[in-house]
Amino acid sequence: METDRAAKPVASSSSRPPRGRDKRRALVSAARDALYELGLKKTTLAEVARRAEVPLGNVYYYYKSKGALIGAVIEARRGELEAELEACAGAGAPREQLCAFLTAQARGAETKARLGCPLATLAQDLRKGEHPRAGEARALLELQLGWLEARFRREDDEERRSGRARELAEQLLAAVHGAFVLAHALDDPSVVRRRMGALEGWVVART
């Protein structure tokens, strides 16, 4: 009589994503980093393939053009931004949410001093190159601006009535991006941290 053999465990298909999904994710991540570090002109599909460690033909399989891959990068950046804003929205009252936003901007100060803001540099690069997806990249900054405006509106009824919320949002976001530009020009990440701290003080003092 034969004894039963122990059955080998079968890996669940849901426990590991398909290789295609992994490659697509790797390509988007590589393209995102290349665009940030090298800019639009120097980011070739061959460079993306090299960074993602996949054959060049795989890039064309998932993304028929450089423009399609850039679109995927913008969507990835949007997802990251939405997650960041959602986390800030959980900080409490509008004032605390604004301070949480500024704390988030201070993260990665070294990288921002070296390369600038990832959202602004992408939008500027695509606009300079007159890329058809420039508007999609610009929309990321508009999302930031709209989120800030909503917090200022909720903070003060008078600002809601006067329409000053938009002005305050522009003032704050311009100061944030100005800090990134100055830190980049001076090659000094401490500028980002100091200016975000000063802006937090401004937010607290005016409420």
mmCIF file with all atom_site columns, C-alpha atoms in Angstrom:
data_model
loop_
_atom_site.group_PDB
_atom_site.id
_atom_site.type_symbol
_atom_site.label_atom_id
_atom_site.label_alt_id
_atom_site.label_comp_id
_atom_site.label_asym_id
_atom_site.label_entity_id
_atom_site.label_seq_id
_atom_site.pdbx_PDB_ins_code
_atom_site.Cartn_x
_atom_site.Cartn_y
_atom_site.Cartn_z
_atom_site.occupancy
_atom_site.B_iso_or_equiv
_atom_site.pdbx_formal_charge
_atom_site.auth_seq_id
_atom_site.auth_comp_id
_atom_site.auth_asym_id
_atom_site.auth_atom_id
_atom_site.pdbx_PDB_model_num
ATOM 1   C CA . MET A 1 1   ? 0.000   0.000  0.000   1.00 0.00 ? 1   MET A CA 1
ATOM 2   C CA . GLU A 1 2   ? 1.489   3.363  -1.092  1.00 0.00 ? 2   GLU A CA 1
ATOM 3   C CA . THR A 1 3   ? 1.934   6.059  1.467   1.00 0.00 ? 3   THR A CA 1
ATOM 4   C CA . ASP A 1 4   ? 0.598   9.489  0.673   1.00 0.00 ? 4   ASP A CA 1
ATOM 5   C CA . ARG A 1 5   ? 3.249   11.923 -0.461  1.00 0.00 ? 5   ARG A CA 1
ATOM 6   C CA . ALA A 1 6   ? 3.232   15.349 1.123   1.00 0.00 ? 6   ALA A CA 1
ATOM 7   C CA . ALA A 1 7   ? 1.779   17.810 -1.307  1.00 0.00 ? 7   ALA A CA 1
ATOM 8   C CA . LYS A 1 8   ? 4.065   20.658 -2.274  1.00 0.00 ? 8   LYS A CA 1
ATOM 9   C CA . PRO A 1 9   ? 2.676   24.051 -1.314  1.00 0.00 ? 9   PRO A CA 1
ATOM 10  C CA . VAL A 1 10  ? 1.350   25.952 -4.267  1.00 0.00 ? 10  VAL A CA 1
ATOM 11  C CA . ALA A 1 11  ? 2.055   29.659 -4.319  1.00 0.00 ? 11  ALA A CA 1
ATOM 12  C CA . SER A 1 12  ? -1.090  31.696 -4.529  1.00 0.00 ? 12  SER A CA 1
ATOM 13  C CA . SER A 1 13  ? -1.323  33.747 -7.706  1.00 0.00 ? 13  SER A CA 1
ATOM 14  C CA . SER A 1 14  ? -2.561  36.647 -5.592  1.00 0.00 ? 14  SER A CA 1
ATOM 15  C CA . SER A 1 15  ? 0.526   36.534 -3.356  1.00 0.00 ? 15  SER A CA 1
ATOM 16  C CA . ARG A 1 16  ? 2.861   37.674 -6.095  1.00 0.00 ? 16  ARG A CA 1
ATOM 17  C CA . PRO A 1 17  ? 1.986   40.152 -8.797  1.00 0.00 ? 17  PRO A CA 1
ATOM 18  C CA . PRO A 1 18  ? 2.396   39.189 -12.454 1.00 0.00 ? 18  PRO A CA 1
ATOM 19  C CA . ARG A 1 19  ? 5.799   39.925 -13.939 1.00 0.00 ? 19  ARG A CA 1
ATOM 20  C CA . GLY A 1 20  ? 4.179   42.303 -16.383 1.00 0.00 ? 20  GLY A CA 1
ATOM 21  C CA . ARG A 1 21  ? 2.889   44.456 -13.561 1.00 0.00 ? 21  ARG A CA 1
ATOM 22  C CA . ASP A 1 22  ? 6.339   44.474 -11.970 1.00 0.00 ? 22  ASP A CA 1
ATOM 23  C CA . LYS A 1 23  ? 7.957   45.580 -15.216 1.00 0.00 ? 23  LYS A CA 1
ATOM 24  C CA . ARG A 1 24  ? 5.412   48.312 -15.770 1.00 0.00 ? 24  ARG A CA 1
ATOM 25  C CA . ARG A 1 25  ? 5.971   49.603 -12.243 1.00 0.00 ? 25  ARG A CA 1
ATOM 26  C CA . ALA A 1 26  ? 9.748   49.432 -12.683 1.00 0.00 ? 26  ALA A CA 1
ATOM 27  C CA . LEU A 1 27  ? 9.570   51.371 -15.945 1.00 0.00 ? 27  LEU A CA 1
ATOM 28  C CA . VAL A 1 28  ? 7.438   54.135 -14.445 1.00 0.00 ? 28  VAL A CA 1
ATOM 29  C CA . SER A 1 29  ? 9.727   54.404 -11.416 1.00 0.00 ? 29  SER A CA 1
ATOM 30  C CA . ALA A 1 30  ? 12.822  54.546 -13.629 1.00 0.00 ? 30  ALA A CA 1
ATOM 31  C CA . ALA A 1 31  ? 11.263  57.157 -15.908 1.00 0.00 ? 31  ALA A CA 1
ATOM 32  C CA . ARG A 1 32  ? 10.149  59.247 -12.926 1.00 0.00 ? 32  ARG A CA 1
ATOM 33  C CA . ASP A 1 33  ? 13.672  59.295 -11.497 1.00 0.00 ? 33  ASP A CA 1
ATOM 34  C CA . ALA A 1 34  ? 15.320  59.916 -14.871 1.00 0.00 ? 34  ALA A CA 1
ATOM 35  C CA . LEU A 1 35  ? 13.040  62.852 -15.662 1.00 0.00 ? 35  LEU A CA 1
ATOM 36  C CA . TYR A 1 36  ? 13.754  64.354 -12.253 1.00 0.00 ? 36  TYR A CA 1
ATOM 37  C CA . GLU A 1 37  ? 17.515  63.859 -12.430 1.00 0.00 ? 37  GLU A CA 1
ATOM 38  C CA . LEU A 1 38  ? 18.228  64.326 -16.150 1.00 0.00 ? 38  LEU A CA 1
ATOM 39  C CA . GLY A 1 39  ? 15.342  66.354 -17.525 1.00 0.00 ? 39  GLY A CA 1
ATOM 40  C CA . LEU A 1 40  ? 13.108  65.769 -20.526 1.00 0.00 ? 40  LEU A CA 1
ATOM 41  C CA . LYS A 1 41  ? 15.688  65.913 -23.315 1.00 0.00 ? 41  LYS A CA 1
ATOM 42  C CA . LYS A 1 42  ? 18.195  63.542 -21.728 1.00 0.00 ? 42  LYS A CA 1
ATOM 43  C CA . THR A 1 43  ? 15.586  61.019 -20.613 1.00 0.00 ? 43  THR A CA 1
ATOM 44  C CA . THR A 1 44  ? 15.554  58.503 -23.444 1.00 0.00 ? 44  THR A CA 1
ATOM 45  C CA . LEU A 1 45  ? 13.665  55.234 -23.539 1.00 0.00 ? 45  LEU A CA 1
ATOM 46  C CA . ALA A 1 46  ? 17.037  53.470 -23.651 1.00 0.00 ? 46  ALA A CA 1
ATOM 47  C CA . GLU A 1 47  ? 18.035  55.199 -20.403 1.00 0.00 ? 47  GLU A CA 1
ATOM 48  C CA . VAL A 1 48  ? 14.738  54.209 -18.800 1.00 0.00 ? 48  VAL A CA 1
ATOM 49  C CA . ALA A 1 49  ? 15.232  50.592 -19.880 1.00 0.00 ? 49  ALA A CA 1
ATOM 50  C CA . ARG A 1 50  ? 18.760  50.600 -18.440 1.00 0.00 ? 50  ARG A CA 1
ATOM 51  C CA . ARG A 1 51  ? 17.579  51.943 -15.091 1.00 0.00 ? 51  ARG A CA 1
ATOM 52  C CA . ALA A 1 52  ? 14.662  49.515 -14.949 1.00 0.00 ? 52  ALA A CA 1
ATOM 53  C CA . GLU A 1 53  ? 16.964  46.639 -15.950 1.00 0.00 ? 53  GLU A CA 1
ATOM 54  C CA . VAL A 1 54  ? 14.657  45.469 -18.718 1.00 0.00 ? 54  VAL A CA 1
ATOM 55  C CA . PRO A 1 55  ? 15.274  45.057 -22.459 1.00 0.00 ? 55  PRO A CA 1
ATOM 56  C CA . LEU A 1 56  ? 14.518  48.136 -24.539 1.00 0.00 ? 56  LEU A CA 1
ATOM 57  C CA . GLY A 1 57  ? 11.848  46.193 -26.408 1.00 0.00 ? 57  GLY A CA 1
ATOM 58  C CA . ASN A 1 58  ? 9.896   45.818 -23.170 1.00 0.00 ? 58  ASN A CA 1
ATOM 59  C CA . VAL A 1 59  ? 9.534   49.582 -22.921 1.00 0.00 ? 59  VAL A CA 1
ATOM 60  C CA . TYR A 1 60  ? 7.814   49.695 -26.299 1.00 0.00 ? 60  TYR A CA 1
ATOM 61  C CA . TYR A 1 61  ? 5.610   46.759 -25.314 1.00 0.00 ? 61  TYR A CA 1
ATOM 62  C CA . TYR A 1 62  ? 4.146   48.619 -22.335 1.00 0.00 ? 62  TYR A CA 1
ATOM 63  C CA . TYR A 1 63  ? 4.481   52.193 -23.575 1.00 0.00 ? 63  TYR A CA 1
ATOM 64  C CA . LYS A 1 64  ? 4.316   52.836 -27.291 1.00 0.00 ? 64  LYS A CA 1
ATOM 65  C CA . SER A 1 65  ? 5.962   56.236 -27.017 1.00 0.00 ? 65  SER A CA 1
ATOM 66  C CA . LYS A 1 66  ? 7.946   58.443 -24.680 1.00 0.00 ? 66  LYS A CA 1
ATOM 67  C CA . GLY A 1 67  ? 4.845   60.601 -24.311 1.00 0.00 ? 67  GLY A CA 1
ATOM 68  C CA . ALA A 1 68  ? 2.813   57.649 -23.039 1.00 0.00 ? 68  ALA A CA 1
ATOM 69  C CA . LEU A 1 69  ? 5.485   56.879 -20.455 1.00 0.00 ? 69  LEU A CA 1
ATOM 70  C CA . ILE A 1 70  ? 5.594   60.520 -19.362 1.00 0.00 ? 70  ILE A CA 1
ATOM 71  C CA . GLY A 1 71  ? 1.830   60.362 -18.912 1.00 0.00 ? 71  GLY A CA 1
ATOM 72  C CA . ALA A 1 72  ? 2.284   57.369 -16.616 1.00 0.00 ? 72  ALA A CA 1
ATOM 73  C CA . VAL A 1 73  ? 4.915   59.275 -14.633 1.00 0.00 ? 73  VAL A CA 1
ATOM 74  C CA . ILE A 1 74  ? 2.540   62.206 -14.183 1.00 0.00 ? 74  ILE A CA 1
ATOM 75  C CA . GLU A 1 75  ? -0.149  59.842 -12.927 1.00 0.00 ? 75  GLU A CA 1
ATOM 76  C CA . ALA A 1 76  ? 2.340   58.323 -10.486 1.00 0.00 ? 76  ALA A CA 1
ATOM 77  C CA . ARG A 1 77  ? 3.288   61.782 -9.249  1.00 0.00 ? 77  ARG A CA 1
ATOM 78  C CA . ARG A 1 78  ? -0.394  62.616 -8.855  1.00 0.00 ? 78  ARG A CA 1
ATOM 79  C CA . GLY A 1 79  ? -0.910  59.496 -6.760  1.00 0.00 ? 79  GLY A CA 1
ATOM 80  C CA . GLU A 1 80  ? 2.011   60.426 -4.516  1.00 0.00 ? 80  GLU A CA 1
ATOM 81  C CA . LEU A 1 81  ? 0.733   63.981 -4.139  1.00 0.00 ? 81  LEU A CA 1
ATOM 82  C CA . GLU A 1 82  ? -2.819  62.891 -3.349  1.00 0.00 ? 82  GLU A CA 1
ATOM 83  C CA . ALA A 1 83  ? -1.508  60.500 -0.688  1.00 0.00 ? 83  ALA A CA 1
ATOM 84  C CA . GLU A 1 84  ? 0.581   63.298 0.830   1.00 0.00 ? 84  GLU A CA 1
ATOM 85  C CA . LEU A 1 85  ? -2.336  65.729 0.897   1.00 0.00 ? 85  LEU A CA 1
ATOM 86  C CA . GLU A 1 86  ? -4.628  63.087 2.363   1.00 0.00 ? 86  GLU A CA 1
ATOM 87  C CA . ALA A 1 87  ? -2.140  62.501 5.171   1.00 0.00 ? 87  ALA A CA 1
ATOM 88  C CA . CYS A 1 88  ? -1.918  66.247 5.821   1.00 0.00 ? 88  CYS A CA 1
ATOM 89  C CA . ALA A 1 89  ? -5.715  66.488 5.872   1.00 0.00 ? 89  ALA A CA 1
ATOM 90  C CA . GLY A 1 90  ? -5.758  64.107 8.817   1.00 0.00 ? 90  GLY A CA 1
ATOM 91  C CA . ALA A 1 91  ? -3.666  66.443 10.964  1.00 0.00 ? 91  ALA A CA 1
ATOM 92  C CA . GLY A 1 92  ? -6.672  68.169 12.545  1.00 0.00 ? 92  GLY A CA 1
ATOM 93  C CA . ALA A 1 93  ? -7.895  71.741 12.135  1.00 0.00 ? 93  ALA A CA 1
ATOM 94  C CA . PRO A 1 94  ? -7.028  73.700 8.956   1.00 0.00 ? 94  PRO A CA 1
ATOM 95  C CA . ARG A 1 95  ? -4.086  75.378 10.681  1.00 0.00 ? 95  ARG A CA 1
ATOM 96  C CA . GLU A 1 96  ? -2.606  72.011 11.657  1.00 0.00 ? 96  GLU A CA 1
ATOM 97  C CA . GLN A 1 97  ? -3.196  70.727 8.122   1.00 0.00 ? 97  GLN A CA 1
ATOM 98  C CA . LEU A 1 98  ? -1.285  73.678 6.667   1.00 0.00 ? 98  LEU A CA 1
ATOM 99  C CA . CYS A 1 99  ? 1.576   73.082 9.085   1.00 0.00 ? 99  CYS A CA 1
ATOM 100 C CA . ALA A 1 100 ? 1.601   69.392 8.171   1.00 0.00 ? 100 ALA A CA 1
ATOM 101 C CA . PHE A 1 101 ? 1.845   70.391 4.496   1.00 0.00 ? 101 PHE A CA 1
ATOM 102 C CA . LEU A 1 102 ? 4.896   72.538 5.253   1.00 0.00 ? 102 LEU A CA 1
ATOM 103 C CA . THR A 1 103 ? 6.482   69.749 7.277   1.00 0.00 ? 103 THR A CA 1
ATOM 104 C CA . ALA A 1 104 ? 6.007   67.457 4.288   1.00 0.00 ? 104 ALA A CA 1
ATOM 105 C CA . GLN A 1 105 ? 7.715   69.981 2.010   1.00 0.00 ? 105 GLN A CA 1
ATOM 106 C CA . ALA A 1 106 ? 10.764  70.028 4.291   1.00 0.00 ? 106 ALA A CA 1
ATOM 107 C CA . ARG A 1 107 ? 11.278  66.300 3.779   1.00 0.00 ? 107 ARG A CA 1
ATOM 108 C CA . GLY A 1 108 ? 13.930  65.400 1.262   1.00 0.00 ? 108 GLY A CA 1
ATOM 109 C CA . ALA A 1 109 ? 15.550  68.828 1.596   1.00 0.00 ? 109 ALA A CA 1
ATOM 110 C CA . GLU A 1 110 ? 18.893  67.494 0.352   1.00 0.00 ? 110 GLU A CA 1
ATOM 111 C CA . THR A 1 111 ? 17.361  66.157 -2.856  1.00 0.00 ? 111 THR A CA 1
ATOM 112 C CA . LYS A 1 112 ? 15.323  69.306 -3.421  1.00 0.00 ? 112 LYS A CA 1
ATOM 113 C CA . ALA A 1 113 ? 18.415  71.470 -2.945  1.00 0.00 ? 113 ALA A CA 1
ATOM 114 C CA . ARG A 1 114 ? 20.203  69.362 -5.554  1.00 0.00 ? 114 ARG A CA 1
ATOM 115 C CA . LEU A 1 115 ? 17.419  68.895 -8.098  1.00 0.00 ? 115 LEU A CA 1
ATOM 116 C CA . GLY A 1 116 ? 14.590  71.267 -7.183  1.00 0.00 ? 116 GLY A CA 1
ATOM 117 C CA . CYS A 1 117 ? 10.937  70.425 -6.548  1.00 0.00 ? 117 CYS A CA 1
ATOM 118 C CA . PRO A 1 118 ? 9.952   67.261 -8.460  1.00 0.00 ? 118 PRO A CA 1
ATOM 119 C CA . LEU A 1 119 ? 6.547   68.661 -9.408  1.00 0.00 ? 119 LEU A CA 1
ATOM 120 C CA . ALA A 1 120 ? 7.696   72.118 -10.459 1.00 0.00 ? 120 ALA A CA 1
ATOM 121 C CA . THR A 1 121 ? 10.724  70.882 -12.397 1.00 0.00 ? 121 THR A CA 1
ATOM 122 C CA . LEU A 1 122 ? 8.552   68.413 -14.297 1.00 0.00 ? 122 LEU A CA 1
ATOM 123 C CA . ALA A 1 123 ? 5.984   71.081 -15.143 1.00 0.00 ? 123 ALA A CA 1
ATOM 124 C CA . GLN A 1 124 ? 8.663   73.581 -16.185 1.00 0.00 ? 124 GLN A CA 1
ATOM 125 C CA . ASP A 1 125 ? 10.563  71.039 -18.264 1.00 0.00 ? 125 ASP A CA 1
ATOM 126 C CA . LEU A 1 126 ? 7.484   69.941 -20.189 1.00 0.00 ? 126 LEU A CA 1
ATOM 127 C CA . ARG A 1 127 ? 6.364   73.527 -20.712 1.00 0.00 ? 127 ARG A CA 1
ATOM 128 C CA . LYS A 1 128 ? 9.778   74.594 -22.026 1.00 0.00 ? 128 LYS A CA 1
ATOM 129 C CA . GLY A 1 129 ? 9.765   71.648 -24.396 1.00 0.00 ? 129 GLY A CA 1
ATOM 130 C CA . GLU A 1 130 ? 6.205   72.494 -25.476 1.00 0.00 ? 130 GLU A CA 1
ATOM 131 C CA . HIS A 1 131 ? 5.269   68.922 -24.648 1.00 0.00 ? 131 HIS A CA 1
ATOM 132 C CA . PRO A 1 132 ? 1.599   68.006 -25.184 1.00 0.00 ? 132 PRO A CA 1
ATOM 133 C CA . ARG A 1 133 ? 1.383   66.701 -21.614 1.00 0.00 ? 133 ARG A CA 1
ATOM 134 C CA . ALA A 1 134 ? 2.609   69.946 -20.056 1.00 0.00 ? 134 ALA A CA 1
ATOM 135 C CA . GLY A 1 135 ? -0.918  70.793 -18.927 1.00 0.00 ? 135 GLY A CA 1
ATOM 136 C CA . GLU A 1 136 ? -1.191  67.512 -17.032 1.00 0.00 ? 136 GLU A CA 1
ATOM 137 C CA . ALA A 1 137 ? 2.007   68.289 -15.134 1.00 0.00 ? 137 ALA A CA 1
ATOM 138 C CA . ARG A 1 138 ? 0.837   71.836 -14.407 1.00 0.00 ? 138 ARG A CA 1
ATOM 139 C CA . ALA A 1 139 ? -2.347  70.375 -12.942 1.00 0.00 ? 139 ALA A CA 1
ATOM 140 C CA . LEU A 1 140 ? -0.275  68.865 -10.119 1.00 0.00 ? 140 LEU A CA 1
ATOM 141 C CA . LEU A 1 141 ? 0.691   72.339 -8.928  1.00 0.00 ? 141 LEU A CA 1
ATOM 142 C CA . GLU A 1 142 ? -2.900  73.467 -9.359  1.00 0.00 ? 142 GLU A CA 1
ATOM 143 C CA . LEU A 1 143 ? -3.929  70.557 -7.138  1.00 0.00 ? 143 LEU A CA 1
ATOM 144 C CA . GLN A 1 144 ? -1.541  71.782 -4.442  1.00 0.00 ? 144 GLN A CA 1
ATOM 145 C CA . LEU A 1 145 ? -2.834  75.320 -4.816  1.00 0.00 ? 145 LEU A CA 1
ATOM 146 C CA . GLY A 1 146 ? -6.475  74.272 -4.650  1.00 0.00 ? 146 GLY A CA 1
ATOM 147 C CA . TRP A 1 147 ? -5.840  72.182 -1.552  1.00 0.00 ? 147 TRP A CA 1
ATOM 148 C CA . LEU A 1 148 ? -4.176  75.111 0.217   1.00 0.00 ? 148 LEU A CA 1
ATOM 149 C CA . GLU A 1 149 ? -6.962  77.467 -0.823  1.00 0.00 ? 149 GLU A CA 1
ATOM 150 C CA . ALA A 1 150 ? -9.561  75.114 0.659   1.00 0.00 ? 150 ALA A CA 1
ATOM 151 C CA . ARG A 1 151 ? -7.718  75.137 3.995   1.00 0.00 ? 151 ARG A CA 1
ATOM 152 C CA . PHE A 1 152 ? -7.578  78.914 4.113   1.00 0.00 ? 152 PHE A CA 1
ATOM 153 C CA . ARG A 1 153 ? -11.289 79.074 3.261   1.00 0.00 ? 153 ARG A CA 1
ATOM 154 C CA . ARG A 1 154 ? -12.159 76.747 6.122   1.00 0.00 ? 154 ARG A CA 1
ATOM 155 C CA . GLU A 1 155 ? -9.919  78.627 8.488   1.00 0.00 ? 155 GLU A CA 1
ATOM 156 C CA . ASP A 1 156 ? -11.674 81.997 8.441   1.00 0.00 ? 156 ASP A CA 1
ATOM 157 C CA . ASP A 1 157 ? -15.191 83.034 7.412   1.00 0.00 ? 157 ASP A CA 1
ATOM 158 C CA . GLU A 1 158 ? -13.960 86.525 6.567   1.00 0.00 ? 158 GLU A CA 1
ATOM 159 C CA . GLU A 1 159 ? -11.409 85.141 4.111   1.00 0.00 ? 159 GLU A CA 1
ATOM 160 C CA . ARG A 1 160 ? -14.083 82.966 2.570   1.00 0.00 ? 160 ARG A CA 1
ATOM 161 C CA . ARG A 1 161 ? -16.279 85.991 1.969   1.00 0.00 ? 161 ARG A CA 1
ATOM 162 C CA . SER A 1 162 ? -13.505 88.280 0.748   1.00 0.00 ? 162 SER A CA 1
ATOM 163 C CA . GLY A 1 163 ? -11.922 85.800 -1.630  1.00 0.00 ? 163 GLY A CA 1
ATOM 164 C CA . ARG A 1 164 ? -8.559  86.181 0.098   1.00 0.00 ? 164 ARG A CA 1
ATOM 165 C CA . ALA A 1 165 ? -8.141  82.434 0.463   1.00 0.00 ? 165 ALA A CA 1
ATOM 166 C CA . ARG A 1 166 ? -6.809  82.100 -3.078  1.00 0.00 ? 166 ARG A CA 1
ATOM 167 C CA . GLU A 1 167 ? -4.373  84.950 -2.553  1.00 0.00 ? 167 GLU A CA 1
ATOM 168 C CA . LEU A 1 168 ? -3.073  83.396 0.662   1.00 0.00 ? 168 LEU A CA 1
ATOM 169 C CA . ALA A 1 169 ? -2.710  80.008 -1.011  1.00 0.00 ? 169 ALA A CA 1
ATOM 170 C CA . GLU A 1 170 ? -0.682  81.558 -3.836  1.00 0.00 ? 170 GLU A CA 1
ATOM 171 C CA . GLN A 1 171 ? 1.436   83.458 -1.321  1.00 0.00 ? 171 GLN A CA 1
ATOM 172 C CA . LEU A 1 172 ? 2.225   80.318 0.652   1.00 0.00 ? 172 LEU A CA 1
ATOM 173 C CA . LEU A 1 173 ? 2.917   78.080 -2.340  1.00 0.00 ? 173 LEU A CA 1
ATOM 174 C CA . ALA A 1 174 ? 5.097   80.735 -3.977  1.00 0.00 ? 174 ALA A CA 1
ATOM 175 C CA . ALA A 1 175 ? 7.122   80.980 -0.764  1.00 0.00 ? 175 ALA A CA 1
ATOM 176 C CA . VAL A 1 176 ? 7.511   77.198 -0.645  1.00 0.00 ? 176 VAL A CA 1
ATOM 177 C CA . HIS A 1 177 ? 8.748   76.954 -4.218  1.00 0.00 ? 177 HIS A CA 1
ATOM 178 C CA . GLY A 1 178 ? 10.886  80.038 -3.777  1.00 0.00 ? 178 GLY A CA 1
ATOM 179 C CA . ALA A 1 179 ? 12.664  78.242 -0.942  1.00 0.00 ? 179 ALA A CA 1
ATOM 180 C CA . PHE A 1 180 ? 13.334  75.280 -3.230  1.00 0.00 ? 180 PHE A CA 1
ATOM 181 C CA . VAL A 1 181 ? 14.787  77.563 -5.913  1.00 0.00 ? 181 VAL A CA 1
ATOM 182 C CA . LEU A 1 182 ? 17.022  79.405 -3.441  1.00 0.00 ? 182 LEU A CA 1
ATOM 183 C CA . ALA A 1 183 ? 18.219  76.168 -1.828  1.00 0.00 ? 183 ALA A CA 1
ATOM 184 C CA . HIS A 1 184 ? 19.062  74.822 -5.283  1.00 0.00 ? 184 HIS A CA 1
ATOM 185 C CA . ALA A 1 185 ? 20.926  77.994 -6.292  1.00 0.00 ? 185 ALA A CA 1
ATOM 186 C CA . LEU A 1 186 ? 22.907  78.052 -3.042  1.00 0.00 ? 186 LEU A CA 1
ATOM 187 C CA . ASP A 1 187 ? 23.271  74.269 -2.864  1.00 0.00 ? 187 ASP A CA 1
ATOM 188 C CA . ASP A 1 188 ? 22.097  74.523 0.737   1.00 0.00 ? 188 ASP A CA 1
ATOM 189 C CA . PRO A 1 189 ? 19.331  72.181 1.945   1.00 0.00 ? 189 PRO A CA 1
ATOM 190 C CA . SER A 1 190 ? 19.121  74.002 5.268   1.00 0.00 ? 190 SER A CA 1
ATOM 191 C CA . VAL A 1 191 ? 17.378  76.840 3.412   1.00 0.00 ? 191 VAL A CA 1
ATOM 192 C CA . VAL A 1 192 ? 14.402  74.547 2.814   1.00 0.00 ? 192 VAL A CA 1
ATOM 193 C CA . ARG A 1 193 ? 14.171  73.517 6.442   1.00 0.00 ? 193 ARG A CA 1
ATOM 194 C CA . ARG A 1 194 ? 14.528  77.058 7.768   1.00 0.00 ? 194 ARG A CA 1
ATOM 195 C CA . ARG A 1 195 ? 11.994  78.557 5.390   1.00 0.00 ? 195 ARG A CA 1
ATOM 196 C CA . MET A 1 196 ? 9.416   75.826 6.026   1.00 0.00 ? 196 MET A CA 1
ATOM 197 C CA . GLY A 1 197 ? 9.822   76.438 9.754   1.00 0.00 ? 197 GLY A CA 1
ATOM 198 C CA . ALA A 1 198 ? 9.363   80.173 9.253   1.00 0.00 ? 198 ALA A CA 1
ATOM 199 C CA . LEU A 1 199 ? 6.262   79.589 7.142   1.00 0.00 ? 199 LEU A CA 1
ATOM 200 C CA . GLU A 1 200 ? 4.799   77.361 9.846   1.00 0.00 ? 200 GLU A CA 1
ATOM 201 C CA . GLY A 1 201 ? 5.319   80.237 12.258  1.00 0.00 ? 201 GLY A CA 1
ATOM 202 C CA . TRP A 1 202 ? 3.494   82.550 9.858   1.00 0.00 ? 202 TRP A CA 1
ATOM 203 C CA . VAL A 1 203 ? 0.554   80.140 9.604   1.00 0.00 ? 203 VAL A CA 1
ATOM 204 C CA . VAL A 1 204 ? 0.288   79.826 13.385  1.00 0.00 ? 204 VAL A CA 1
ATOM 205 C CA . ALA A 1 205 ? 0.660   83.569 14.018  1.00 0.00 ? 205 ALA A CA 1
ATOM 206 C CA . ARG A 1 206 ? -2.104  84.583 11.643  1.00 0.00 ? 206 ARG A CA 1
ATOM 207 C CA . THR A 1 207 ? -4.733  82.252 13.127  1.00 0.00 ? 207 THR A CA 1
#
